[in-house]
mmCIF file of C-alpha atoms in Angstrom:
data_model
loop_
_atom_site.group_PDB
_atom_site.id
_atom_site.type_symbol
_atom_site.label_atom_id
_atom_site.label_comp_id
_atom_site.label_asym_id
_atom_site.label_seq_id
_atom_site.Cartn_x
_atom_site.Cartn_y
_atom_site.Cartn_z
ATOM 1 C CA UNK A 18 -59.930 85.727 -53.005
ATOM 2 C CA UNK A 19 -57.457 88.437 -54.164
ATOM 3 C CA UNK A 20 -58.040 90.948 -56.535
ATOM 4 C CA UNK A 21 -55.279 91.336 -59.240
ATOM 5 C CA UNK A 22 -53.668 94.636 -59.882
ATOM 6 C CA UNK A 23 -52.920 95.574 -63.368
ATOM 7 C CA UNK A 24 -49.115 95.160 -63.789
ATOM 8 C CA UNK A 25 -47.088 97.631 -66.027
ATOM 9 C CA UNK A 26 -43.897 96.685 -67.708
ATOM 10 C CA UNK A 27 -41.230 97.097 -64.903
ATOM 11 C CA UNK A 28 -38.374 97.954 -67.318
ATOM 12 C CA UNK A 29 -40.061 100.531 -69.273
ATOM 13 C CA UNK A 30 -41.301 102.629 -66.078
ATOM 14 C CA UNK A 31 -38.627 103.966 -63.536
ATOM 15 C CA UNK A 32 -39.656 105.293 -60.155
ATOM 16 C CA UNK A 33 -39.730 108.773 -61.512
ATOM 17 C CA UNK A 34 -42.198 107.876 -64.151
ATOM 18 C CA UNK A 35 -44.187 105.862 -61.617
ATOM 19 C CA UNK A 36 -44.493 108.505 -59.180
ATOM 20 C CA UNK A 37 -45.736 111.019 -62.627
ATOM 21 C CA UNK A 38 -48.108 108.094 -63.380
ATOM 22 C CA UNK A 39 -49.715 108.282 -60.012
ATOM 23 C CA UNK A 40 -50.150 111.954 -60.079
ATOM 24 C CA UNK A 41 -51.734 111.884 -63.523
ATOM 25 C CA UNK A 42 -54.394 109.164 -62.371
ATOM 26 C CA UNK A 43 -55.046 111.099 -58.938
ATOM 27 C CA UNK A 44 -55.932 114.260 -61.337
ATOM 28 C CA UNK A 45 -57.348 112.665 -64.281
ATOM 29 C CA UNK A 46 -58.921 109.485 -62.587
ATOM 30 C CA UNK A 47 -60.165 110.200 -59.194
ATOM 31 C CA UNK A 48 -62.523 107.421 -58.986
ATOM 32 C CA UNK A 49 -59.587 105.026 -58.763
ATOM 33 C CA UNK A 50 -59.101 105.392 -55.101
ATOM 34 C CA UNK A 51 -58.470 101.682 -54.404
ATOM 35 C CA UNK A 52 -54.877 101.027 -54.892
ATOM 36 C CA UNK A 53 -55.395 97.539 -56.208
ATOM 37 C CA UNK A 54 -56.953 99.290 -59.182
ATOM 38 C CA UNK A 55 -54.141 101.473 -60.098
ATOM 39 C CA UNK A 56 -51.298 100.048 -62.436
ATOM 40 C CA UNK A 57 -47.910 99.483 -60.779
ATOM 41 C CA UNK A 58 -44.835 97.709 -61.555
ATOM 42 C CA UNK A 59 -44.205 94.048 -59.713
ATOM 43 C CA UNK A 60 -41.107 95.538 -57.484
ATOM 44 C CA UNK A 61 -43.162 98.728 -56.583
ATOM 45 C CA UNK A 62 -44.329 99.568 -53.082
ATOM 46 C CA UNK A 63 -48.197 99.577 -53.622
ATOM 47 C CA UNK A 64 -49.539 102.835 -52.417
ATOM 48 C CA UNK A 65 -52.666 102.998 -50.071
ATOM 49 C CA UNK A 66 -55.590 105.230 -50.730
ATOM 50 C CA UNK A 67 -53.974 108.667 -51.348
ATOM 51 C CA UNK A 68 -56.898 110.417 -49.850
ATOM 52 C CA UNK A 69 -59.419 109.841 -47.200
ATOM 53 C CA UNK A 70 -63.063 111.218 -47.675
ATOM 54 C CA UNK A 71 -65.273 112.483 -44.785
ATOM 55 C CA UNK A 72 -68.909 112.674 -44.693
ATOM 56 C CA UNK A 73 -68.436 115.663 -42.370
ATOM 57 C CA UNK A 74 -66.004 117.004 -39.893
ATOM 58 C CA UNK A 75 -66.030 119.311 -36.549
ATOM 59 C CA UNK A 76 -64.695 122.739 -36.822
ATOM 60 C CA UNK A 77 -64.011 125.570 -34.456
ATOM 61 C CA UNK A 78 -66.882 127.033 -32.233
ATOM 62 C CA UNK A 79 -68.342 123.608 -32.546
ATOM 63 C CA UNK A 80 -69.642 124.237 -36.088
ATOM 64 C CA UNK A 81 -69.999 120.884 -38.154
ATOM 65 C CA UNK A 82 -69.307 120.996 -41.695
ATOM 66 C CA UNK A 83 -71.123 118.378 -43.923
ATOM 67 C CA UNK A 84 -71.189 117.264 -47.346
ATOM 68 C CA UNK A 85 -75.230 116.517 -46.895
ATOM 69 C CA UNK A 86 -77.701 118.708 -47.962
ATOM 70 C CA UNK A 87 -79.287 120.744 -46.461
ATOM 71 C CA UNK A 88 -76.243 121.359 -44.135
ATOM 72 C CA UNK A 89 -73.801 121.601 -46.825
ATOM 73 C CA UNK A 90 -73.757 125.347 -47.525
ATOM 74 C CA UNK A 91 -70.946 127.389 -46.537
ATOM 75 C CA UNK A 92 -69.485 131.065 -47.088
ATOM 76 C CA UNK A 93 -65.707 132.315 -47.122
ATOM 77 C CA UNK A 94 -64.216 135.429 -47.530
ATOM 78 C CA UNK A 95 -63.742 136.671 -50.998
ATOM 79 C CA UNK A 96 -62.263 140.228 -50.356
ATOM 80 C CA UNK A 97 -62.381 142.745 -47.407
ATOM 81 C CA UNK A 98 -66.403 142.982 -47.186
ATOM 82 C CA UNK A 99 -67.533 140.485 -49.761
ATOM 83 C CA UNK A 100 -67.825 136.570 -49.276
ATOM 84 C CA UNK A 101 -68.937 133.909 -51.873
ATOM 85 C CA UNK A 102 -71.252 131.095 -50.934
ATOM 86 C CA UNK A 103 -70.602 127.623 -52.026
ATOM 87 C CA UNK A 104 -71.981 123.747 -51.616
ATOM 88 C CA UNK A 105 -69.630 121.366 -50.402
ATOM 89 C CA UNK A 106 -69.192 118.240 -52.214
ATOM 90 C CA UNK A 107 -66.327 116.438 -50.765
ATOM 91 C CA UNK A 108 -64.170 116.751 -47.796
ATOM 92 C CA UNK A 109 -60.818 115.153 -48.119
ATOM 93 C CA UNK A 110 -57.926 114.551 -45.854
ATOM 94 C CA UNK A 111 -54.940 114.105 -47.954
ATOM 95 C CA UNK A 112 -52.860 112.265 -44.800
ATOM 96 C CA UNK A 113 -49.755 113.991 -45.503
ATOM 97 C CA UNK A 114 -48.731 117.234 -43.402
ATOM 98 C CA UNK A 115 -46.203 118.298 -46.121
ATOM 99 C CA UNK A 116 -48.427 118.513 -48.647
ATOM 100 C CA UNK A 117 -51.187 120.177 -46.840
ATOM 101 C CA UNK A 118 -52.289 120.684 -43.066
ATOM 102 C CA UNK A 119 -55.723 119.492 -42.159
ATOM 103 C CA UNK A 120 -58.909 118.775 -44.398
ATOM 104 C CA UNK A 121 -59.374 120.025 -47.796
ATOM 105 C CA UNK A 122 -62.845 120.957 -48.919
ATOM 106 C CA UNK A 123 -63.946 120.722 -52.436
ATOM 107 C CA UNK A 124 -66.440 123.530 -53.247
ATOM 108 C CA UNK A 125 -68.944 124.202 -55.926
ATOM 109 C CA UNK A 126 -69.269 127.930 -56.028
ATOM 110 C CA UNK A 127 -72.513 129.887 -56.522
ATOM 111 C CA UNK A 128 -72.323 133.008 -58.296
ATOM 112 C CA UNK A 129 -74.272 136.030 -57.556
ATOM 113 C CA UNK A 130 -77.180 137.224 -60.244
ATOM 114 C CA UNK A 131 -75.993 140.408 -61.397
ATOM 115 C CA UNK A 132 -78.834 141.476 -63.737
ATOM 116 C CA UNK A 133 -82.686 141.595 -62.341
ATOM 117 C CA UNK A 134 -85.765 142.598 -63.957
ATOM 118 C CA UNK A 135 -87.071 146.081 -63.368
ATOM 119 C CA UNK A 136 -89.536 146.343 -60.742
ATOM 120 C CA UNK A 137 -87.574 144.294 -58.151
ATOM 121 C CA UNK A 138 -85.552 147.364 -56.851
ATOM 122 C CA UNK A 139 -87.125 147.130 -53.454
ATOM 123 C CA UNK A 140 -86.361 143.465 -53.056
ATOM 124 C CA UNK A 141 -82.799 144.155 -54.033
ATOM 125 C CA UNK A 142 -82.678 146.808 -50.940
ATOM 126 C CA UNK A 143 -84.364 144.267 -48.595
ATOM 127 C CA UNK A 144 -81.903 141.457 -49.458
ATOM 128 C CA UNK A 145 -78.764 143.804 -49.218
ATOM 129 C CA UNK A 146 -80.060 145.022 -45.828
ATOM 130 C CA UNK A 147 -80.514 141.573 -44.495
ATOM 131 C CA UNK A 148 -77.237 140.314 -46.138
ATOM 132 C CA UNK A 149 -79.054 137.897 -48.213
ATOM 133 C CA UNK A 150 -77.761 136.977 -51.773
ATOM 134 C CA UNK A 151 -79.681 135.936 -54.893
ATOM 135 C CA UNK A 152 -77.534 133.271 -56.436
ATOM 136 C CA UNK A 153 -77.705 130.942 -59.768
ATOM 137 C CA UNK A 154 -76.669 127.688 -59.852
ATOM 138 C CA UNK A 155 -74.030 127.512 -62.640
ATOM 139 C CA UNK A 156 -71.098 126.807 -60.509
ATOM 140 C CA UNK A 157 -67.486 126.413 -60.732
ATOM 141 C CA UNK A 158 -65.109 123.878 -58.579
ATOM 142 C CA UNK A 159 -62.465 125.219 -56.118
ATOM 143 C CA UNK A 160 -60.564 123.687 -53.484
ATOM 144 C CA UNK A 161 -60.227 125.418 -49.923
ATOM 145 C CA UNK A 162 -58.872 124.859 -46.226
ATOM 146 C CA UNK A 163 -61.431 124.788 -43.576
ATOM 147 C CA UNK A 164 -59.854 127.957 -41.947
ATOM 148 C CA UNK A 165 -60.888 129.564 -45.329
ATOM 149 C CA UNK A 166 -64.334 129.184 -44.098
ATOM 150 C CA UNK A 167 -66.188 131.815 -42.269
ATOM 151 C CA UNK A 168 -69.609 129.701 -41.246
ATOM 152 C CA UNK A 169 -72.605 127.886 -42.615
ATOM 153 C CA UNK A 170 -75.136 129.466 -44.853
ATOM 154 C CA UNK A 171 -78.932 128.724 -45.188
ATOM 155 C CA UNK A 172 -80.866 128.801 -48.344
ATOM 156 C CA UNK A 173 -84.156 128.488 -50.140
ATOM 157 C CA UNK A 174 -84.658 127.597 -53.777
ATOM 158 C CA UNK A 175 -86.377 129.792 -55.742
ATOM 159 C CA UNK A 176 -88.563 128.983 -58.968
ATOM 160 C CA UNK A 177 -86.802 130.649 -62.145
ATOM 161 C CA UNK A 178 -89.412 133.030 -62.631
ATOM 162 C CA UNK A 179 -89.657 134.335 -59.125
ATOM 163 C CA UNK A 180 -86.952 136.901 -59.301
ATOM 164 C CA UNK A 181 -87.303 137.512 -63.146
ATOM 165 C CA UNK A 182 -84.355 135.178 -63.929
ATOM 166 C CA UNK A 183 -84.131 132.339 -66.900
ATOM 167 C CA UNK A 184 -82.154 129.544 -64.452
ATOM 168 C CA UNK A 185 -83.067 128.254 -61.255
ATOM 169 C CA UNK A 186 -81.818 130.282 -58.424
ATOM 170 C CA UNK A 187 -81.619 130.483 -54.693
ATOM 171 C CA UNK A 188 -81.693 133.065 -51.741
ATOM 172 C CA UNK A 189 -78.925 132.494 -49.382
ATOM 173 C CA UNK A 190 -77.930 134.061 -46.012
ATOM 174 C CA UNK A 191 -75.092 133.544 -43.659
ATOM 175 C CA UNK A 192 -76.834 131.662 -40.348
ATOM 176 C CA UNK A 193 -75.681 133.980 -38.049
ATOM 177 C CA UNK A 194 -77.306 136.976 -39.893
ATOM 178 C CA UNK A 195 -80.614 134.936 -39.629
ATOM 179 C CA UNK A 196 -81.184 135.969 -36.278
ATOM 180 C CA UNK A 197 -82.270 139.468 -37.348
ATOM 181 C CA UNK A 198 -85.304 138.176 -39.466
ATOM 182 C CA UNK A 199 -86.832 137.129 -36.500
ATOM 183 C CA UNK A 200 -88.304 140.735 -36.023
ATOM 184 C CA UNK A 201 -90.537 139.692 -38.979
ATOM 185 C CA UNK A 202 -92.170 136.520 -37.841
#
């Protein structure tokens, strides 16, 4: 059984307007991934899925990036010395090298907790020494290339009260820095 696609008035929609409509739908209604559900004039060439989503992908040095927890935390460069953690929510391949080379990773950025209660100074020094960051789950969304990712991260969810914060937080650390913590076991 064929699925009937919504048809729009072909006289009122030229090729340029149709392209603009598709771009608008891709941005505003990303759930319309099936070309049969995207409106198009009868004479148009129906486009296929505009992006292919991946559950995971292999990256350099055999690292596997995934959008499934608990392996979905990455960190990337934010400056000369700083880096930023984020959760991978989607890995997309646009299938068009003219638009973008390689997969695009959709990341929910995590932000460092700036103010901590008094009495946690020693904890802060320890976290800084081992490259562990105290992060909050109020995040913004960004799109980055795979090459922008420095590596994977490990994290521990913390109760809100544990480090004197109101919101649920977590402690995160690049996996390659966890080797040094073996001294404390």
